[in-house]
């Protein structure tokens, strides 16, 4: 496995590769990322993983400074997983015009309006930062396939939309959310949770599952189901950003005739903000 820090060196190394699959990450790798690597390996002869904590997708009061950076352990995991290249650029390498003060002087991608909804409502600019860095990375790596996790459903949706709208010739493949044995979605931010919070954190997916169960049992008052779920999590001590039932195809609020649905939630447990979602096909009830 080769660890590469510059765009030019990566381009040179990848020149001879006939089929490349790419997994972008911010490091602090867990089983969820390694699952994406396995998917990548099924699609190509050469797998590139990037590790870059992208400052442009963090808000002023978010966890950029504290975001876990575990490069040595990450590279060991990737080597064991059989990855071919790890791309670890600096901020200056990815944002060449960065003056060291304000990244917002850089050229950026303007994502569609859905980027201001759900997570975008409490994290303004987040998806602009994600779309911008992903576009840069896709341009640098020029993969045939890029793999993203379904846990970040809105991110996946926006990236799929960007690839379609910018006519990029790349297949976006998604990997299912990998969960701990109790159901908690794996996330780099789980490392912020205390032992007690980690046990409690599963309440988020359990609450989303209850919403799914209620819909499958015939409840169609989606705003009421959302309110109930928010109240339930709040009573358990969470600070809820949203619980929302959406069309899985458009990510707009679900209508009664939509069959492909996704229920998404984002909430803070203590200082840690967690997100999760469940995609499902609504049963037709007679
Ligand atoms: O999902 C992530 O880890 C990041 O948002 C991504 C896609 C690597 C862009 O920084």
mmCIF file of C-alpha atoms and ligand atoms in Angstrom:
data_model
loop_
_atom_site.group_PDB
_atom_site.id
_atom_site.type_symbol
_atom_site.label_atom_id
_atom_site.label_comp_id
_atom_site.label_asym_id
_atom_site.label_seq_id
_atom_site.Cartn_x
_atom_site.Cartn_y
_atom_site.Cartn_z
ATOM 1 C CA UNK A 1 0.000 0.000 0.000
ATOM 2 C CA UNK A 2 1.322 3.432 -0.924
ATOM 3 C CA UNK A 3 0.591 6.547 1.136
ATOM 4 C CA UNK A 4 0.583 9.630 -1.078
ATOM 5 C CA UNK A 5 0.363 13.277 -0.040
ATOM 6 C CA UNK A 6 0.302 15.274 -3.268
ATOM 7 C CA UNK A 7 -2.094 15.504 -6.177
ATOM 8 C CA UNK A 8 0.703 15.107 -8.738
ATOM 9 C CA UNK A 9 2.154 11.999 -7.096
ATOM 10 C CA UNK A 10 -1.288 10.413 -6.902
ATOM 11 C CA UNK A 11 -2.038 11.200 -10.542
ATOM 12 C CA UNK A 12 1.302 9.688 -11.576
ATOM 13 C CA UNK A 13 0.675 6.569 -9.507
ATOM 14 C CA UNK A 14 -2.835 6.054 -10.878
ATOM 15 C CA UNK A 15 -1.943 6.647 -14.562
ATOM 16 C CA UNK A 16 -1.480 2.962 -15.306
ATOM 17 C CA UNK A 17 -4.542 1.741 -13.392
ATOM 18 C CA UNK A 18 -7.315 0.453 -15.651
ATOM 19 C CA UNK A 19 -10.164 0.527 -13.119
ATOM 20 C CA UNK A 20 -10.195 2.559 -9.932
ATOM 21 C CA UNK A 21 -12.674 2.547 -7.055
ATOM 22 C CA UNK A 22 -12.500 5.360 -4.535
ATOM 23 C CA UNK A 23 -13.590 5.693 -0.904
ATOM 24 C CA UNK A 24 -13.331 9.242 0.489
ATOM 25 C CA UNK A 25 -13.087 9.454 4.285
ATOM 26 C CA UNK A 26 -12.139 11.818 7.064
ATOM 27 C CA UNK A 27 -10.186 9.040 8.815
ATOM 28 C CA UNK A 28 -10.746 7.591 12.290
ATOM 29 C CA UNK A 29 -11.745 4.489 10.424
ATOM 30 C CA UNK A 30 -14.154 1.875 11.765
ATOM 31 C CA UNK A 31 -15.904 -1.218 10.423
ATOM 32 C CA UNK A 32 -18.307 0.964 8.444
ATOM 33 C CA UNK A 33 -15.452 2.427 6.382
ATOM 34 C CA UNK A 34 -13.877 -1.017 5.908
ATOM 35 C CA UNK A 35 -17.212 -2.249 4.574
ATOM 36 C CA UNK A 36 -17.067 0.536 1.962
ATOM 37 C CA UNK A 37 -13.534 -0.593 1.081
ATOM 38 C CA UNK A 38 -14.799 -4.158 0.544
ATOM 39 C CA UNK A 39 -17.512 -2.842 -1.766
ATOM 40 C CA UNK A 40 -14.897 -0.816 -3.659
ATOM 41 C CA UNK A 41 -12.774 -3.935 -4.102
ATOM 42 C CA UNK A 42 -15.707 -5.702 -5.763
ATOM 43 C CA UNK A 43 -15.863 -2.943 -8.380
ATOM 44 C CA UNK A 44 -12.263 -2.356 -9.395
ATOM 45 C CA UNK A 45 -8.717 -3.642 -9.559
ATOM 46 C CA UNK A 46 -7.309 -0.670 -7.656
ATOM 47 C CA UNK A 47 -8.771 0.925 -4.518
ATOM 48 C CA UNK A 48 -7.890 4.439 -3.388
ATOM 49 C CA UNK A 49 -8.952 5.744 0.034
ATOM 50 C CA UNK A 50 -8.562 9.405 0.937
ATOM 51 C CA UNK A 51 -8.132 10.625 4.485
ATOM 52 C CA UNK A 52 -8.783 14.344 4.787
ATOM 53 C CA UNK A 53 -10.569 16.237 7.545
ATOM 54 C CA UNK A 54 -12.160 18.869 5.352
ATOM 55 C CA UNK A 55 -12.307 22.230 7.171
ATOM 56 C CA UNK A 56 -14.808 23.626 4.648
ATOM 57 C CA UNK A 57 -17.594 21.312 5.842
ATOM 58 C CA UNK A 58 -17.308 22.280 9.526
ATOM 59 C CA UNK A 59 -19.191 25.251 10.970
ATOM 60 C CA UNK A 60 -17.451 27.805 13.211
ATOM 61 C CA UNK A 61 -18.699 26.156 16.420
ATOM 62 C CA UNK A 62 -18.263 22.565 15.332
ATOM 63 C CA UNK A 63 -15.676 19.902 16.182
ATOM 64 C CA UNK A 64 -13.005 20.544 13.498
ATOM 65 C CA UNK A 65 -10.197 21.061 16.020
ATOM 66 C CA UNK A 66 -11.169 18.000 18.068
ATOM 67 C CA UNK A 67 -12.101 15.723 15.194
ATOM 68 C CA UNK A 68 -10.189 12.471 15.865
ATOM 69 C CA UNK A 69 -7.039 12.166 13.755
ATOM 70 C CA UNK A 70 -5.673 8.622 13.876
ATOM 71 C CA UNK A 71 -3.590 8.338 10.714
ATOM 72 C CA UNK A 72 -1.216 5.567 11.804
ATOM 73 C CA UNK A 73 -3.993 3.264 13.013
ATOM 74 C CA UNK A 74 -6.076 4.114 9.929
ATOM 75 C CA UNK A 75 -3.240 3.183 7.561
ATOM 76 C CA UNK A 76 -2.690 -0.125 9.391
ATOM 77 C CA UNK A 77 -6.371 -0.978 8.934
ATOM 78 C CA UNK A 78 -6.291 -0.031 5.262
ATOM 79 C CA UNK A 79 -3.119 -2.019 4.635
ATOM 80 C CA UNK A 80 -4.718 -5.087 6.224
ATOM 81 C CA UNK A 81 -7.841 -4.533 4.164
ATOM 82 C CA UNK A 82 -5.753 -4.675 0.975
ATOM 83 C CA UNK A 83 -6.142 -1.044 -0.109
ATOM 84 C CA UNK A 84 -3.719 0.023 -2.853
ATOM 85 C CA UNK A 85 -3.338 3.771 -2.281
ATOM 86 C CA UNK A 86 -4.105 6.124 0.602
ATOM 87 C CA UNK A 87 -4.297 9.799 -0.327
ATOM 88 C CA UNK A 88 -3.562 12.106 2.616
ATOM 89 C CA UNK A 89 -3.388 15.686 1.314
ATOM 90 C CA UNK A 90 -2.797 18.822 3.367
ATOM 91 C CA UNK A 91 -5.345 21.650 3.377
ATOM 92 C CA UNK A 92 -3.060 23.647 1.039
ATOM 93 C CA UNK A 93 -2.790 20.740 -1.372
ATOM 94 C CA UNK A 94 -6.578 20.555 -1.766
ATOM 95 C CA UNK A 95 -7.270 24.287 -1.518
ATOM 96 C CA UNK A 96 -4.333 25.805 -3.444
ATOM 97 C CA UNK A 97 -5.549 29.401 -3.118
ATOM 98 C CA UNK A 98 -6.134 29.151 0.644
ATOM 99 C CA UNK A 99 -4.528 32.172 2.303
ATOM 100 C CA UNK A 100 -4.300 30.417 5.670
ATOM 101 C CA UNK A 101 -7.193 32.476 7.056
ATOM 102 C CA UNK A 102 -10.418 32.167 5.104
ATOM 103 C CA UNK A 103 -11.248 29.034 3.138
ATOM 104 C CA UNK A 104 -14.428 30.677 1.893
ATOM 105 C CA UNK A 105 -12.343 32.617 -0.663
ATOM 106 C CA UNK A 106 -12.024 29.307 -2.525
ATOM 107 C CA UNK A 107 -14.154 28.267 -5.489
ATOM 108 C CA UNK A 108 -17.031 26.180 -4.144
ATOM 109 C CA UNK A 109 -19.947 24.053 -5.298
ATOM 110 C CA UNK A 110 -23.441 25.450 -4.755
ATOM 111 C CA UNK A 111 -25.531 22.405 -3.804
ATOM 112 C CA UNK A 112 -29.288 22.167 -4.484
ATOM 113 C CA UNK A 113 -31.797 23.650 -2.023
ATOM 114 C CA UNK A 114 -32.278 20.317 -0.221
ATOM 115 C CA UNK A 115 -28.803 21.004 1.219
ATOM 116 C CA UNK A 116 -30.328 23.681 3.483
ATOM 117 C CA UNK A 117 -32.892 21.260 4.890
ATOM 118 C CA UNK A 118 -32.481 18.448 7.485
ATOM 119 C CA UNK A 119 -28.797 18.502 8.563
ATOM 120 C CA UNK A 120 -28.237 21.619 6.450
ATOM 121 C CA UNK A 121 -30.741 23.553 8.588
ATOM 122 C CA UNK A 122 -28.537 23.308 11.685
ATOM 123 C CA UNK A 123 -25.239 23.053 9.767
ATOM 124 C CA UNK A 124 -25.419 25.884 7.217
ATOM 125 C CA UNK A 125 -22.740 25.508 4.552
ATOM 126 C CA UNK A 126 -21.979 21.915 5.521
ATOM 127 C CA UNK A 127 -23.064 20.351 2.235
ATOM 128 C CA UNK A 128 -21.391 23.111 0.207
ATOM 129 C CA UNK A 129 -18.174 22.016 1.931
ATOM 130 C CA UNK A 130 -18.872 18.331 1.364
ATOM 131 C CA UNK A 131 -19.821 18.767 -2.311
ATOM 132 C CA UNK A 132 -16.775 20.967 -2.941
ATOM 133 C CA UNK A 133 -14.248 18.575 -1.441
ATOM 134 C CA UNK A 134 -15.868 15.522 -3.029
ATOM 135 C CA UNK A 135 -15.796 17.191 -6.453
ATOM 136 C CA UNK A 136 -12.110 18.025 -5.957
ATOM 137 C CA UNK A 137 -11.303 14.474 -4.864
ATOM 138 C CA UNK A 138 -13.257 12.938 -7.750
ATOM 139 C CA UNK A 139 -11.389 15.199 -10.188
ATOM 140 C CA UNK A 140 -8.051 14.225 -8.678
ATOM 141 C CA UNK A 141 -8.623 10.458 -8.416
ATOM 142 C CA UNK A 142 -10.823 10.139 -11.540
ATOM 143 C CA UNK A 143 -12.292 6.847 -10.330
ATOM 144 C CA UNK A 144 -14.743 4.667 -12.209
ATOM 145 C CA UNK A 145 -16.650 4.056 -8.994
ATOM 146 C CA UNK A 146 -16.900 5.996 -5.733
ATOM 147 C CA UNK A 147 -18.403 4.464 -2.604
ATOM 148 C CA UNK A 148 -20.340 6.336 0.113
ATOM 149 C CA UNK A 149 -22.168 5.143 3.221
ATOM 150 C CA UNK A 150 -25.952 5.189 3.497
ATOM 151 C CA UNK A 151 -25.687 6.421 7.087
ATOM 152 C CA UNK A 152 -25.082 9.894 5.650
ATOM 153 C CA UNK A 153 -28.204 9.629 3.530
ATOM 154 C CA UNK A 154 -28.525 13.334 2.736
ATOM 155 C CA UNK A 155 -24.828 13.525 1.831
ATOM 156 C CA UNK A 156 -25.202 10.519 -0.485
ATOM 157 C CA UNK A 157 -28.274 12.122 -2.064
ATOM 158 C CA UNK A 158 -26.461 15.422 -2.691
ATOM 159 C CA UNK A 159 -23.386 13.685 -4.132
ATOM 160 C CA UNK A 160 -25.536 11.579 -6.457
ATOM 161 C CA UNK A 161 -27.263 14.759 -7.533
ATOM 162 C CA UNK A 162 -23.916 16.545 -8.105
ATOM 163 C CA UNK A 163 -22.534 13.681 -10.202
ATOM 164 C CA UNK A 164 -25.703 13.651 -12.313
ATOM 165 C CA UNK A 165 -25.930 17.426 -12.709
ATOM 166 C CA UNK A 166 -22.227 17.959 -13.433
ATOM 167 C CA UNK A 167 -22.212 15.025 -15.891
ATOM 168 C CA UNK A 168 -19.411 13.220 -14.099
ATOM 169 C CA UNK A 169 -18.720 9.824 -15.557
ATOM 170 C CA UNK A 170 -18.508 8.031 -12.211
ATOM 171 C CA UNK A 171 -20.763 5.378 -10.694
ATOM 172 C CA UNK A 172 -21.786 6.249 -7.163
ATOM 173 C CA UNK A 173 -22.271 3.083 -5.153
ATOM 174 C CA UNK A 174 -23.658 3.086 -1.622
ATOM 175 C CA UNK A 175 -22.866 0.830 1.314
ATOM 176 C CA UNK A 176 -25.345 -0.148 4.007
ATOM 177 C CA UNK A 177 -24.893 1.277 7.478
ATOM 178 C CA UNK A 178 -22.788 -0.989 9.673
ATOM 179 C CA UNK A 179 -24.114 -1.236 13.218
ATOM 180 C CA UNK A 180 -22.806 -2.262 16.625
ATOM 181 C CA UNK A 181 -24.438 -5.415 18.046
ATOM 182 C CA UNK A 182 -27.021 -3.241 19.867
ATOM 183 C CA UNK A 183 -27.998 -1.446 16.636
ATOM 184 C CA UNK A 184 -26.030 1.786 17.084
ATOM 185 C CA UNK A 185 -24.796 3.013 13.700
ATOM 186 C CA UNK A 186 -20.997 3.057 13.514
ATOM 187 C CA UNK A 187 -19.658 6.593 13.344
ATOM 188 C CA UNK A 188 -16.370 8.307 14.023
ATOM 189 C CA UNK A 189 -18.274 10.567 16.424
ATOM 190 C CA UNK A 190 -19.277 7.584 18.623
ATOM 191 C CA UNK A 191 -15.801 7.964 20.117
ATOM 192 C CA UNK A 192 -17.004 11.172 21.817
ATOM 193 C CA UNK A 193 -19.673 9.242 23.763
ATOM 194 C CA UNK A 194 -19.146 8.252 27.380
ATOM 195 C CA UNK A 195 -19.711 4.597 28.287
ATOM 196 C CA UNK A 196 -23.221 5.390 29.553
ATOM 197 C CA UNK A 197 -24.045 7.534 26.511
ATOM 198 C CA UNK A 198 -22.929 4.763 24.165
ATOM 199 C CA UNK A 199 -25.539 2.436 25.659
ATOM 200 C CA UNK A 200 -28.148 5.202 25.439
ATOM 201 C CA UNK A 201 -27.243 6.208 21.878
ATOM 202 C CA UNK A 202 -29.150 3.274 20.413
ATOM 203 C CA UNK A 203 -32.386 5.083 21.366
ATOM 204 C CA UNK A 204 -32.063 7.127 18.178
ATOM 205 C CA UNK A 205 -32.353 4.180 15.789
ATOM 206 C CA UNK A 206 -34.939 2.516 18.048
ATOM 207 C CA UNK A 207 -37.116 5.615 17.813
ATOM 208 C CA UNK A 208 -36.736 5.708 14.020
ATOM 209 C CA UNK A 209 -37.644 2.006 13.928
ATOM 210 C CA UNK A 210 -40.813 2.742 15.909
ATOM 211 C CA UNK A 211 -41.791 5.319 13.291
ATOM 212 C CA UNK A 212 -41.254 2.725 10.545
ATOM 213 C CA UNK A 213 -43.302 0.151 12.469
ATOM 214 C CA UNK A 214 -46.150 2.634 12.964
ATOM 215 C CA UNK A 215 -46.212 3.476 9.233
ATOM 216 C CA UNK A 216 -46.181 -0.202 8.291
ATOM 217 C CA UNK A 217 -49.097 -0.720 10.689
ATOM 218 C CA UNK A 218 -51.107 1.924 8.812
ATOM 219 C CA UNK A 219 -50.342 5.289 10.499
ATOM 220 C CA UNK A 220 -50.227 7.960 7.849
ATOM 221 C CA UNK A 221 -50.211 11.123 9.901
ATOM 222 C CA UNK A 222 -46.510 11.737 9.284
ATOM 223 C CA UNK A 223 -46.258 15.089 11.124
ATOM 224 C CA UNK A 224 -47.828 13.468 14.202
ATOM 225 C CA UNK A 225 -45.408 10.524 14.058
ATOM 226 C CA UNK A 226 -42.479 12.942 13.747
ATOM 227 C CA UNK A 227 -43.674 15.045 16.690
ATOM 228 C CA UNK A 228 -44.162 11.945 18.839
ATOM 229 C CA UNK A 229 -40.671 10.664 18.019
ATOM 230 C CA UNK A 230 -39.116 14.065 18.817
ATOM 231 C CA UNK A 231 -41.013 14.241 22.129
ATOM 232 C CA UNK A 232 -39.915 10.716 23.005
ATOM 233 C CA UNK A 233 -36.227 11.434 22.384
ATOM 234 C CA UNK A 234 -36.463 14.788 24.178
ATOM 235 C CA UNK A 235 -37.972 13.063 27.220
ATOM 236 C CA UNK A 236 -34.984 10.698 27.204
ATOM 237 C CA UNK A 237 -32.618 13.678 27.397
ATOM 238 C CA UNK A 238 -31.743 14.190 23.712
ATOM 239 C CA UNK A 239 -31.616 17.599 21.998
ATOM 240 C CA UNK A 240 -33.337 16.790 18.748
ATOM 241 C CA UNK A 241 -32.579 18.606 15.474
ATOM 242 C CA UNK A 242 -35.140 16.653 13.490
ATOM 243 C CA UNK A 243 -36.958 13.403 12.939
ATOM 244 C CA UNK A 244 -38.390 13.469 9.460
ATOM 245 C CA UNK A 245 -40.214 11.081 7.146
ATOM 246 C CA UNK A 246 -39.122 11.710 3.558
ATOM 247 C CA UNK A 247 -39.433 10.305 0.083
ATOM 248 C CA UNK A 248 -36.288 8.217 -0.401
ATOM 249 C CA UNK A 249 -36.245 9.334 -4.054
ATOM 250 C CA UNK A 250 -36.556 13.116 -3.658
ATOM 251 C CA UNK A 251 -35.776 13.645 0.033
ATOM 252 C CA UNK A 252 -38.838 15.931 0.154
ATOM 253 C CA UNK A 253 -41.415 15.457 2.946
ATOM 254 C CA UNK A 254 -43.187 12.140 2.274
ATOM 255 C CA UNK A 255 -46.623 12.237 0.713
ATOM 256 C CA UNK A 256 -49.242 9.614 1.354
ATOM 257 C CA UNK A 257 -48.674 7.951 -2.047
ATOM 258 C CA UNK A 258 -44.883 7.729 -1.729
ATOM 259 C CA UNK A 259 -43.801 4.135 -1.280
ATOM 260 C CA UNK A 260 -39.993 4.430 -1.062
ATOM 261 C CA UNK A 261 -39.489 6.189 2.222
ATOM 262 C CA UNK A 262 -36.680 7.098 4.538
ATOM 263 C CA UNK A 263 -37.057 8.217 8.119
ATOM 264 C CA UNK A 264 -34.120 10.327 9.197
ATOM 265 C CA UNK A 265 -33.083 11.665 12.567
ATOM 266 C CA UNK A 266 -30.381 13.907 13.996
ATOM 267 C CA UNK A 267 -30.023 14.629 17.682
ATOM 268 C CA UNK A 268 -27.457 15.505 20.294
ATOM 269 C CA UNK A 269 -26.721 13.247 23.216
ATOM 270 C CA UNK A 270 -24.699 15.355 25.638
ATOM 271 C CA UNK A 271 -22.245 17.141 23.344
ATOM 272 C CA UNK A 272 -22.298 14.526 20.591
ATOM 273 C CA UNK A 273 -24.481 14.990 17.538
ATOM 274 C CA UNK A 274 -25.566 11.683 15.994
ATOM 275 C CA UNK A 275 -27.485 10.974 12.797
ATOM 276 C CA UNK A 276 -29.188 7.861 11.540
ATOM 277 C CA UNK A 277 -31.859 6.798 9.070
ATOM 278 C CA UNK A 278 -33.903 3.812 7.978
ATOM 279 C CA UNK A 279 -34.917 3.324 4.372
ATOM 280 C CA UNK A 280 -37.973 1.210 3.703
ATOM 281 C CA UNK A 281 -40.762 0.466 1.279
ATOM 282 C CA UNK A 282 -44.183 1.313 2.727
ATOM 283 C CA UNK A 283 -46.571 -1.619 2.674
ATOM 284 C CA UNK A 284 -49.765 -1.158 0.729
ATOM 285 C CA UNK A 285 -52.567 -1.705 3.220
ATOM 286 C CA UNK A 286 -55.917 -2.895 1.949
HETATM 287 O O1 LIG B 1 -18.570 11.301 4.949
HETATM 288 C C1 LIG B 1 -17.441 11.804 5.128
HETATM 289 O O2 LIG B 1 -16.582 11.247 5.799
HETATM 290 C C2 LIG B 1 -17.114 13.159 4.509
HETATM 291 O O3 LIG B 1 -18.224 14.000 4.508
HETATM 292 C C3 LIG B 1 -16.513 13.043 3.102
HETATM 293 C C4 LIG B 1 -17.464 12.423 2.103
HETATM 294 C C5 LIG B 1 -15.229 12.221 3.161
HETATM 295 C C6 LIG B 1 -16.147 14.443 2.577
HETATM 296 O O4 LIG B 1 -15.268 15.080 3.418
#
